[in-house]
PDB file of C-alpha atoms in Angstrom:
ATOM      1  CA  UNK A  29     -30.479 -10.683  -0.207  1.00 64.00           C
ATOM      2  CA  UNK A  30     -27.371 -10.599  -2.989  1.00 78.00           C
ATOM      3  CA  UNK A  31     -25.136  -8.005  -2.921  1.00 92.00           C
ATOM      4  CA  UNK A  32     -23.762  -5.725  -5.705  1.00 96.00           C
ATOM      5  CA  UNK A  33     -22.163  -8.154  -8.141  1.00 96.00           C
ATOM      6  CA  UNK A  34     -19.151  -7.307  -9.752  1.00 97.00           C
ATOM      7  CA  UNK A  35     -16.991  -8.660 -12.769  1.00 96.00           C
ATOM      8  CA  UNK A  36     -13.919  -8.853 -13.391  1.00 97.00           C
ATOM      9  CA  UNK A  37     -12.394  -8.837 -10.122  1.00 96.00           C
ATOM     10  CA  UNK A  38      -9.037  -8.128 -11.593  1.00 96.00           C
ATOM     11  CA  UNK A  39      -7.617  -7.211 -15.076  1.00 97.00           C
ATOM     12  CA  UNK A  40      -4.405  -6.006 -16.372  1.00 97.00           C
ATOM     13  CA  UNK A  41      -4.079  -4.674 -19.426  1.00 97.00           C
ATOM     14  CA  UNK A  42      -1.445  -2.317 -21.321  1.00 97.00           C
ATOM     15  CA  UNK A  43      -1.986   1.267 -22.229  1.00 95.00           C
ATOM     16  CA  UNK A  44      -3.770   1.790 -25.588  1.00 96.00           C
ATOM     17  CA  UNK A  45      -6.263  -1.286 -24.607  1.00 97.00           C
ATOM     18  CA  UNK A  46      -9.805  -1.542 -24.160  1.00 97.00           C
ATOM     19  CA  UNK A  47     -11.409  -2.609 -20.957  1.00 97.00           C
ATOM     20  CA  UNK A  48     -14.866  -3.264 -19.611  1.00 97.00           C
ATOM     21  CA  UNK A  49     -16.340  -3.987 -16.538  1.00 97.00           C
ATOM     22  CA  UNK A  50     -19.540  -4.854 -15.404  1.00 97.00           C
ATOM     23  CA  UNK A  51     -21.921  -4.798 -12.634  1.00 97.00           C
ATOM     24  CA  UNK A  52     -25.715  -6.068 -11.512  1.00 96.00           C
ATOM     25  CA  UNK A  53     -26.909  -4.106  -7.887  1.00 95.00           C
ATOM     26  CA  UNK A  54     -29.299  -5.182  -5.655  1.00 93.00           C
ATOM     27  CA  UNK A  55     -32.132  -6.147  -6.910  1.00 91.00           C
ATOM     28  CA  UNK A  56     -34.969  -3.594  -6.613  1.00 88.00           C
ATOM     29  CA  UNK A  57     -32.574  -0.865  -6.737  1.00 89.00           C
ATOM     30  CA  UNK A  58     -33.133   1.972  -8.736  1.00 87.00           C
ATOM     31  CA  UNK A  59     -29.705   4.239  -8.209  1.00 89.00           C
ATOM     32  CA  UNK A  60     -26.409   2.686  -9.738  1.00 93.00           C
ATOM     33  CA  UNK A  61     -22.886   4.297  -9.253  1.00 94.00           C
ATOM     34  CA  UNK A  62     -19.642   3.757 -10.703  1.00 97.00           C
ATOM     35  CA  UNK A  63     -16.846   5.219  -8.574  1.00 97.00           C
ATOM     36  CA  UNK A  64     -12.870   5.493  -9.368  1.00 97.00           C
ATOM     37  CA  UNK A  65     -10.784   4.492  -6.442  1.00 95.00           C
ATOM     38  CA  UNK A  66      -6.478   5.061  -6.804  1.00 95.00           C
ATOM     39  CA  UNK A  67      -4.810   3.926  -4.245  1.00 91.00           C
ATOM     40  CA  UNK A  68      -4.716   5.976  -1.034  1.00 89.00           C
ATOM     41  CA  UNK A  69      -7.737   7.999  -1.547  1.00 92.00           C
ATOM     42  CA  UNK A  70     -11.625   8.023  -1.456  1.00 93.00           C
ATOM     43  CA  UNK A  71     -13.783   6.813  -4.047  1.00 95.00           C
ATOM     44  CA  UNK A  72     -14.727   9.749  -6.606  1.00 95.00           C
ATOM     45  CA  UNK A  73     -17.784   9.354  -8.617  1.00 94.00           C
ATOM     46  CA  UNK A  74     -17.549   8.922 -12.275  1.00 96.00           C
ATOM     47  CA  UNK A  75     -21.178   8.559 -13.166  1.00 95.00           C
ATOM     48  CA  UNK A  76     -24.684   7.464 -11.398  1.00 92.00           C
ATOM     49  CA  UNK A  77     -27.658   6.149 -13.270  1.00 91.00           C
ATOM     50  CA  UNK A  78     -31.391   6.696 -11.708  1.00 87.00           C
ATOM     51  CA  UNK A  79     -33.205   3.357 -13.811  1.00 85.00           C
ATOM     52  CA  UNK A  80     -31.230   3.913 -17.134  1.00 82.00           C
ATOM     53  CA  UNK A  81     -30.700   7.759 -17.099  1.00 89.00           C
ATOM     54  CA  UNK A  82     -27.902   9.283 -16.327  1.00 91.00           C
ATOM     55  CA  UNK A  83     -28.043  11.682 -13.343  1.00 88.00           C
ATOM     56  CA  UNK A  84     -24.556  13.185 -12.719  1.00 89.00           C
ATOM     57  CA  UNK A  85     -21.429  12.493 -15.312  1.00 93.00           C
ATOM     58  CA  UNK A  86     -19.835  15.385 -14.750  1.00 91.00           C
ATOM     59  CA  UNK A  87     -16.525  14.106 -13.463  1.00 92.00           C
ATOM     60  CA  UNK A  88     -16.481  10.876 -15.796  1.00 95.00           C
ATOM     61  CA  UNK A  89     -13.324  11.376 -18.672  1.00 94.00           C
ATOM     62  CA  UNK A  90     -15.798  11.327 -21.415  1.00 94.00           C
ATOM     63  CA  UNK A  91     -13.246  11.037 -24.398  1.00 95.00           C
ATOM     64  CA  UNK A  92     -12.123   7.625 -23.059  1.00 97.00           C
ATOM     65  CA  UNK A  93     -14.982   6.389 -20.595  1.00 97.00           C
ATOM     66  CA  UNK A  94     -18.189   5.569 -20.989  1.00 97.00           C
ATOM     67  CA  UNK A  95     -21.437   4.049 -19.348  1.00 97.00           C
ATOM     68  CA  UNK A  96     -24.449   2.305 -19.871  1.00 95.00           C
ATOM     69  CA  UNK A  97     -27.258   1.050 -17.940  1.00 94.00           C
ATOM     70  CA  UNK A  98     -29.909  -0.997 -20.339  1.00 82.00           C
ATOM     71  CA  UNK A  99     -33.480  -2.134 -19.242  1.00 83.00           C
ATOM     72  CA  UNK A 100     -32.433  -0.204 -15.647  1.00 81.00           C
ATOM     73  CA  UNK A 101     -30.541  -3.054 -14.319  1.00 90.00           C
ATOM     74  CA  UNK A 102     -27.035  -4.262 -15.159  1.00 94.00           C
ATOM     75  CA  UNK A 103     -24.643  -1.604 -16.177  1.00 96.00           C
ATOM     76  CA  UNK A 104     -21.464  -1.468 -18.264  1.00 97.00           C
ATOM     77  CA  UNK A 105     -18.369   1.018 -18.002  1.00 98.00           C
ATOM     78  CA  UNK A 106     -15.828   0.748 -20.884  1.00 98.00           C
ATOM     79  CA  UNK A 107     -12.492   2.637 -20.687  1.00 97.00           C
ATOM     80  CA  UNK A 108     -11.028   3.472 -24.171  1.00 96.00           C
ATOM     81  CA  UNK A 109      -7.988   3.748 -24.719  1.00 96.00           C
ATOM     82  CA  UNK A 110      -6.595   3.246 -20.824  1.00 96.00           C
ATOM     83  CA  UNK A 111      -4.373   5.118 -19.913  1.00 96.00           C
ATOM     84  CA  UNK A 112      -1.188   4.690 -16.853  1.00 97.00           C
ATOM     85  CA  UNK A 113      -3.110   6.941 -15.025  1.00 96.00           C
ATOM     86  CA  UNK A 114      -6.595   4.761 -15.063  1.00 97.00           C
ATOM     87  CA  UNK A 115      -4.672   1.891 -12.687  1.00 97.00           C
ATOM     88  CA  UNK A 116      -7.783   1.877  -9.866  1.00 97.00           C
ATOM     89  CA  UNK A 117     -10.635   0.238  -8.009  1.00 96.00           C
ATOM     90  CA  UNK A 118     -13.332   0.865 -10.203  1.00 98.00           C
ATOM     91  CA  UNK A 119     -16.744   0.007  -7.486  1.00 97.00           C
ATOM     92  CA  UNK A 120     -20.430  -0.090  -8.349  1.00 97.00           C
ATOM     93  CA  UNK A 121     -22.986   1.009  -5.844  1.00 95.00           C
ATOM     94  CA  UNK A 122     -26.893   0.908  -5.785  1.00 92.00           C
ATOM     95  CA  UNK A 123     -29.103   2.273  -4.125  1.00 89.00           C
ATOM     96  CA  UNK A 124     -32.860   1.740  -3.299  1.00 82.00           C
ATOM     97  CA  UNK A 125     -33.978   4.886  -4.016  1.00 67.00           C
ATOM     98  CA  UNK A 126     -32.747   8.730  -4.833  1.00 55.00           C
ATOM     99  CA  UNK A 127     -34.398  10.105  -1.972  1.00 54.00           C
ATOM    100  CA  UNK A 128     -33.795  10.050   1.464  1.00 58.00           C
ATOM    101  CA  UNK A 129     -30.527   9.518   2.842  1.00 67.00           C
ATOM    102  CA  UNK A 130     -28.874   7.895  -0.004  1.00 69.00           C
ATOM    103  CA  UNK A 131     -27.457   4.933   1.403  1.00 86.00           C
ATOM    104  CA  UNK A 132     -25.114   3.014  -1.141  1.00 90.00           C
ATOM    105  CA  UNK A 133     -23.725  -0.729  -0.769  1.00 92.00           C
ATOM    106  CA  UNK A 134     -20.805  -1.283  -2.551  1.00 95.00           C
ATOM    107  CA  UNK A 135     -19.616  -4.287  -5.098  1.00 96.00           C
ATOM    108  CA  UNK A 136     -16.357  -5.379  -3.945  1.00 96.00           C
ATOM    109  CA  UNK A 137     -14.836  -3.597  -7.061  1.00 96.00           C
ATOM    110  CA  UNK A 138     -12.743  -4.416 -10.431  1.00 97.00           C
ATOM    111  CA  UNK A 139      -8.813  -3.932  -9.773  1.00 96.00           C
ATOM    112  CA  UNK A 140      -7.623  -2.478 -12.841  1.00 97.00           C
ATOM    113  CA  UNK A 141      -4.005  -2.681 -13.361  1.00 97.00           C
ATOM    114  CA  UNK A 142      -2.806  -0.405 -16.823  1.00 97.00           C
ATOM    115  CA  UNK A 143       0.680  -1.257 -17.917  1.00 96.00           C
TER     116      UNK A 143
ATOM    117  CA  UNK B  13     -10.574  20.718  -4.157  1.00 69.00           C
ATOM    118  CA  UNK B  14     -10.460  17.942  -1.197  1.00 81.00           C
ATOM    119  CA  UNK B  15     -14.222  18.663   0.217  1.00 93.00           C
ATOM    120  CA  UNK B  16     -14.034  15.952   2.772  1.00 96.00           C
ATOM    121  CA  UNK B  17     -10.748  15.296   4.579  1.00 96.00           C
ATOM    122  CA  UNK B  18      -9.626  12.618   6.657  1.00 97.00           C
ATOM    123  CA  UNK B  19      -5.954  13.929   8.190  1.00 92.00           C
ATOM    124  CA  UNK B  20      -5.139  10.841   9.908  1.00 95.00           C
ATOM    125  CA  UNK B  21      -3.899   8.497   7.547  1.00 95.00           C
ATOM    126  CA  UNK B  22      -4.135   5.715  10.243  1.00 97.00           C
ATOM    127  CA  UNK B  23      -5.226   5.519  13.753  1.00 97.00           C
ATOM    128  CA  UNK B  24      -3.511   2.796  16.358  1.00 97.00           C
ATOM    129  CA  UNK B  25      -5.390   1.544  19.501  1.00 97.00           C
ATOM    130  CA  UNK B  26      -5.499  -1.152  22.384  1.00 97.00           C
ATOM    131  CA  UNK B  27      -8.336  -3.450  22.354  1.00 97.00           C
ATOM    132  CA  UNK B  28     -11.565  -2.386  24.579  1.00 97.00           C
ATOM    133  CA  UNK B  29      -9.947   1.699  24.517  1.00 97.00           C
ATOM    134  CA  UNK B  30     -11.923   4.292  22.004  1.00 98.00           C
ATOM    135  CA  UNK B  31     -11.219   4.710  18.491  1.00 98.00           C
ATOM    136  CA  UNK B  32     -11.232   8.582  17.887  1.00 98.00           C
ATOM    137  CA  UNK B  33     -11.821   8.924  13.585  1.00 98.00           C
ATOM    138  CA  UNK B  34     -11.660  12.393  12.472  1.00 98.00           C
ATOM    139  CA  UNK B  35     -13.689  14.394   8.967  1.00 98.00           C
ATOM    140  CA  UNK B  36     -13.636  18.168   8.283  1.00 97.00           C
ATOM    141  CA  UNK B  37     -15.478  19.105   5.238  1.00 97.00           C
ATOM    142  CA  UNK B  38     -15.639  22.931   3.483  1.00 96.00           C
ATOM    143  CA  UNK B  39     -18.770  22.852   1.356  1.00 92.00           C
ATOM    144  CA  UNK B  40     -21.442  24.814   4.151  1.00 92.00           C
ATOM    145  CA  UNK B  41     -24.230  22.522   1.598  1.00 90.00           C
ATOM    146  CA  UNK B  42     -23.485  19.148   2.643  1.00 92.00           C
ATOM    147  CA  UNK B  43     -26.589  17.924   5.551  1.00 89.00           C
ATOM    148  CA  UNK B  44     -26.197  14.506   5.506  1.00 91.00           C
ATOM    149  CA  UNK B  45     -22.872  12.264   6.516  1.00 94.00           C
ATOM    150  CA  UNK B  46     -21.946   8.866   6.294  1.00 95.00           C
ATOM    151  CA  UNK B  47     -19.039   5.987   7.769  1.00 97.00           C
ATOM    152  CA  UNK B  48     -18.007   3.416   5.875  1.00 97.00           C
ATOM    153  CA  UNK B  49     -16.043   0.703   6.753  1.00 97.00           C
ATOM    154  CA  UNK B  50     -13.963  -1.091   3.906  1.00 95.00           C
ATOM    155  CA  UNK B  51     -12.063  -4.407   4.381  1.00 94.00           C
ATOM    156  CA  UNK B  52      -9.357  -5.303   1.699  1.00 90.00           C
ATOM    157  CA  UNK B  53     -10.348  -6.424  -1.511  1.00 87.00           C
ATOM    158  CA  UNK B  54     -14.344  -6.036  -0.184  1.00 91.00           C
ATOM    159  CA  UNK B  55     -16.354  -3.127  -1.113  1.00 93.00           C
ATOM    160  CA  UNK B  56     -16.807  -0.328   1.420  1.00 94.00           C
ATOM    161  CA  UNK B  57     -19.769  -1.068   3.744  1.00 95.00           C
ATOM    162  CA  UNK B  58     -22.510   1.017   5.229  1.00 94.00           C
ATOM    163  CA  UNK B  59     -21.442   2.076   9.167  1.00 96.00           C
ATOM    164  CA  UNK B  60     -23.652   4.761  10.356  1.00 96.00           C
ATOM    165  CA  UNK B  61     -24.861   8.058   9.191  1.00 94.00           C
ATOM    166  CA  UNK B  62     -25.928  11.230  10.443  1.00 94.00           C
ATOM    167  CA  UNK B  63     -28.183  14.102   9.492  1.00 91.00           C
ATOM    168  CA  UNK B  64     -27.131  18.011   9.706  1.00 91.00           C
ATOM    169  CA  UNK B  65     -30.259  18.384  11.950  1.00 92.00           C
ATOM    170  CA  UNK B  66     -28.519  16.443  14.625  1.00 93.00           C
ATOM    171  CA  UNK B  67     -25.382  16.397  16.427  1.00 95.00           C
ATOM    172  CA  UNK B  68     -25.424  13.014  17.640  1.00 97.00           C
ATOM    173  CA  UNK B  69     -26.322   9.439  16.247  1.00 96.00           C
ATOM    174  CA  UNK B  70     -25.167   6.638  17.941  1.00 97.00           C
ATOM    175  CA  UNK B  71     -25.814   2.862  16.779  1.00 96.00           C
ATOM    176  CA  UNK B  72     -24.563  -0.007  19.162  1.00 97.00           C
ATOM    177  CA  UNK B  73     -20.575   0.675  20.071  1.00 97.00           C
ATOM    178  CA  UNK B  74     -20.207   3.501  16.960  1.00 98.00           C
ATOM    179  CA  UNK B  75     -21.330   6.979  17.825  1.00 98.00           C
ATOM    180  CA  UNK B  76     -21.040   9.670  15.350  1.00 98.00           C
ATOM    181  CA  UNK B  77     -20.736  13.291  16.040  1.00 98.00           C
ATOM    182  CA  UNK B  78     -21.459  16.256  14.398  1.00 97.00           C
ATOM    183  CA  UNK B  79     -20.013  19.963  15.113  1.00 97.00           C
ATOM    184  CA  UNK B  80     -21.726  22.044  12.491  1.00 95.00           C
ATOM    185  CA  UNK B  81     -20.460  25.148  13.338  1.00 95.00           C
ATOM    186  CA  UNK B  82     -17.036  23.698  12.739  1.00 96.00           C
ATOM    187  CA  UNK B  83     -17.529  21.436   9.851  1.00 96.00           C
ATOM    188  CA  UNK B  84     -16.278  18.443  11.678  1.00 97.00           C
ATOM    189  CA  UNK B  85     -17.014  15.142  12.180  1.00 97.00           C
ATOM    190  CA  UNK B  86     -16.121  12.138  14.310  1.00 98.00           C
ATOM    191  CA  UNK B  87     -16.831   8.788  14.793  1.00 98.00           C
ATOM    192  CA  UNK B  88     -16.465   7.055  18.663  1.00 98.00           C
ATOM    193  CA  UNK B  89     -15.732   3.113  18.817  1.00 98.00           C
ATOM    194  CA  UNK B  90     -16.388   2.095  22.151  1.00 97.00           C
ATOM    195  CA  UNK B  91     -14.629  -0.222  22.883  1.00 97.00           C
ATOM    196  CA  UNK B  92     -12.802  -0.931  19.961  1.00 98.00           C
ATOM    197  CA  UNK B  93     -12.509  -4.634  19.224  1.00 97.00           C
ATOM    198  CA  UNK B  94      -9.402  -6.251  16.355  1.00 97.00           C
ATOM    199  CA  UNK B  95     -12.267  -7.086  14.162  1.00 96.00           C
ATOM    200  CA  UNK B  96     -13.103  -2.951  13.681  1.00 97.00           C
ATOM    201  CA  UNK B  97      -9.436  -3.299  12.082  1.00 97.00           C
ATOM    202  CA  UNK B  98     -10.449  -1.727   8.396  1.00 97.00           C
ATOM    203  CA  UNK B  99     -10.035   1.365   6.676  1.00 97.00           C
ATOM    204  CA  UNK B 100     -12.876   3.656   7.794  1.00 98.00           C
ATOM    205  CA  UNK B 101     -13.918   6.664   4.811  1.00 97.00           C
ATOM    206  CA  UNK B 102     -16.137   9.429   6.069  1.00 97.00           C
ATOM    207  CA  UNK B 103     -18.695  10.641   3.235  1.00 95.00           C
ATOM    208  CA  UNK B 104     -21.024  13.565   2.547  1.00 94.00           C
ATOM    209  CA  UNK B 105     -23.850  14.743   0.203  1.00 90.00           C
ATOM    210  CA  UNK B 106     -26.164  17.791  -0.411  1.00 86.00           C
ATOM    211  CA  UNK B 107     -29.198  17.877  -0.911  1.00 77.00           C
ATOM    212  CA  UNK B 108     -30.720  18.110  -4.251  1.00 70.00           C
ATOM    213  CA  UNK B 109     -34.082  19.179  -4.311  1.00 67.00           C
ATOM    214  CA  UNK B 110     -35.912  16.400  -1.788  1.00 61.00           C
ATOM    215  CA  UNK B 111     -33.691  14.003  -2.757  1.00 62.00           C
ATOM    216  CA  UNK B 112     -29.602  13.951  -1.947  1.00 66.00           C
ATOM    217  CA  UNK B 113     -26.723  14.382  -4.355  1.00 71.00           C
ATOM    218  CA  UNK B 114     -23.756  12.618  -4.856  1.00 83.00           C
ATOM    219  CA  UNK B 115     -21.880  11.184  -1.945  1.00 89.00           C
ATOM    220  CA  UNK B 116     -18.181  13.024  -1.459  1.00 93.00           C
ATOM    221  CA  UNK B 117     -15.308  11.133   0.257  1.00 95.00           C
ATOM    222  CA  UNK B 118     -12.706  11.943   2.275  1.00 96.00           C
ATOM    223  CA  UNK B 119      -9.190   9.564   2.301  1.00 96.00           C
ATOM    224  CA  UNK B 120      -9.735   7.107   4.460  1.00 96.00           C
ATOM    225  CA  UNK B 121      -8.361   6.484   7.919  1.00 97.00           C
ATOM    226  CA  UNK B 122      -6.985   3.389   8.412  1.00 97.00           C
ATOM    227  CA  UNK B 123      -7.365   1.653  12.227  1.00 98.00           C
ATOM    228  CA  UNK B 124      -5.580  -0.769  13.288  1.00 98.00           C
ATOM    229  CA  UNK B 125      -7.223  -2.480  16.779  1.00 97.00           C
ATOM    230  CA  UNK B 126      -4.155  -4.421  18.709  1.00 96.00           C
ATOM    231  CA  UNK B 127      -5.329  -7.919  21.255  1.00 92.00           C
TER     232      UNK B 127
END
């Protein structure tokens, strides 16, 4: 079974850019998350589609960030304009279904350096 | 507001002793935990879980424990082996109806196994 794929791996950009990342789960998998991970902490969720609604977005910067899931698979987040302070992990995570215990897998994440 | 804290930044231990990792969380409505395990640059990866109706789950050499009463959490390694060298996150989520909310992380521990 494939993982949670994940593109770019890395990026760099300068402040003021554009950036977008992308991510197919597991196939099957209804439940996508995008998490922010700076260095030294947990990941914190910034948004988490059930098919192609959005179920929780309360802690994603919505004047710069955004999200989209089409057709319920593959999903897009797009940070604009990045700021200093946006220099993270960004990881996707699916899950099979929003019940039960709510076991994510992980992509192995975007590195997202902001200059 | 750090729900889910991990105190020990890193944890050092002998090959074939226990690894001790340590979670206190605030929020009374989390019921179900989580360990993940994360390599560097890989994703973090499903270790073992436990629900608030139990106070013990154990899975191979990884044993979790859970002190409701005192909002704590810890995972056993016995006996700890260099490959369980990784950065260990303890997570937690609420339930939301019959289904469970977002997952909350703490900082991550990272253990370091010596030969």
């Amino acid at each position: 079974e494939a993982g949670v794929a994940q593109s770019p791996r890395y990026k760099i950009i300068e402040k003021r850019q554009s950036v977008a990342f992308w991510c197919n789960p597991i196939s099957g998998h209804a439940t996508l998350y995008w998490y922010q991970q700076i260095l030294g902490q947990g990941p914190k969720l910034l948004i988490q589609f059930q098919n192609n609604g959005v179920v929780d977005d309360s802690q994603l910067p919505k004047d710069r960030f955004s999200a989209e899931r089409l057709k319920g698979v593959d999903s897009t987040l797009k940070i604009q304009p990045a700021k200093l302070e946006d220099s993270a992990v960004y990881l996707c995570a699916s899950s099979l279904v929003w019940t039960g215990k709510n076991i994510q897998y992980f992509g192995a994440g975007t590195r997202l350096s902001v200059l | 507001d750090q729900q889910v804290k991990q105190n020990s930044p890193s944890l050092s231990v002998q090959e074939g002793r226990i690894s001790i990792l340590n979670c206190d969380y605030t929020n009374s409505m989390f019921d179900y935990f989580l360990w993940y395990k994360k390599y560097p640059a890989e994703g973090p990866t499903f270790l073992i879980s436990i629900s608030s109706i139990k106070d013990k789950n154990e899975d191979g050499r990884f044993t979790v424990f859970l002190n409701k009463s005192a909002k704590h959490l810890s995972l056993h390694i016995v006996p700890s082996q260099p490959g369980d060298s990784a950065v260990y996150f303890c997570a937690a989520s609420a339930r939301r109806g019959t289904s469970y909310g977002k997952l909350t992380f703490g900082q991550g521990t990272i253990l370091t196994v010596h030969p």
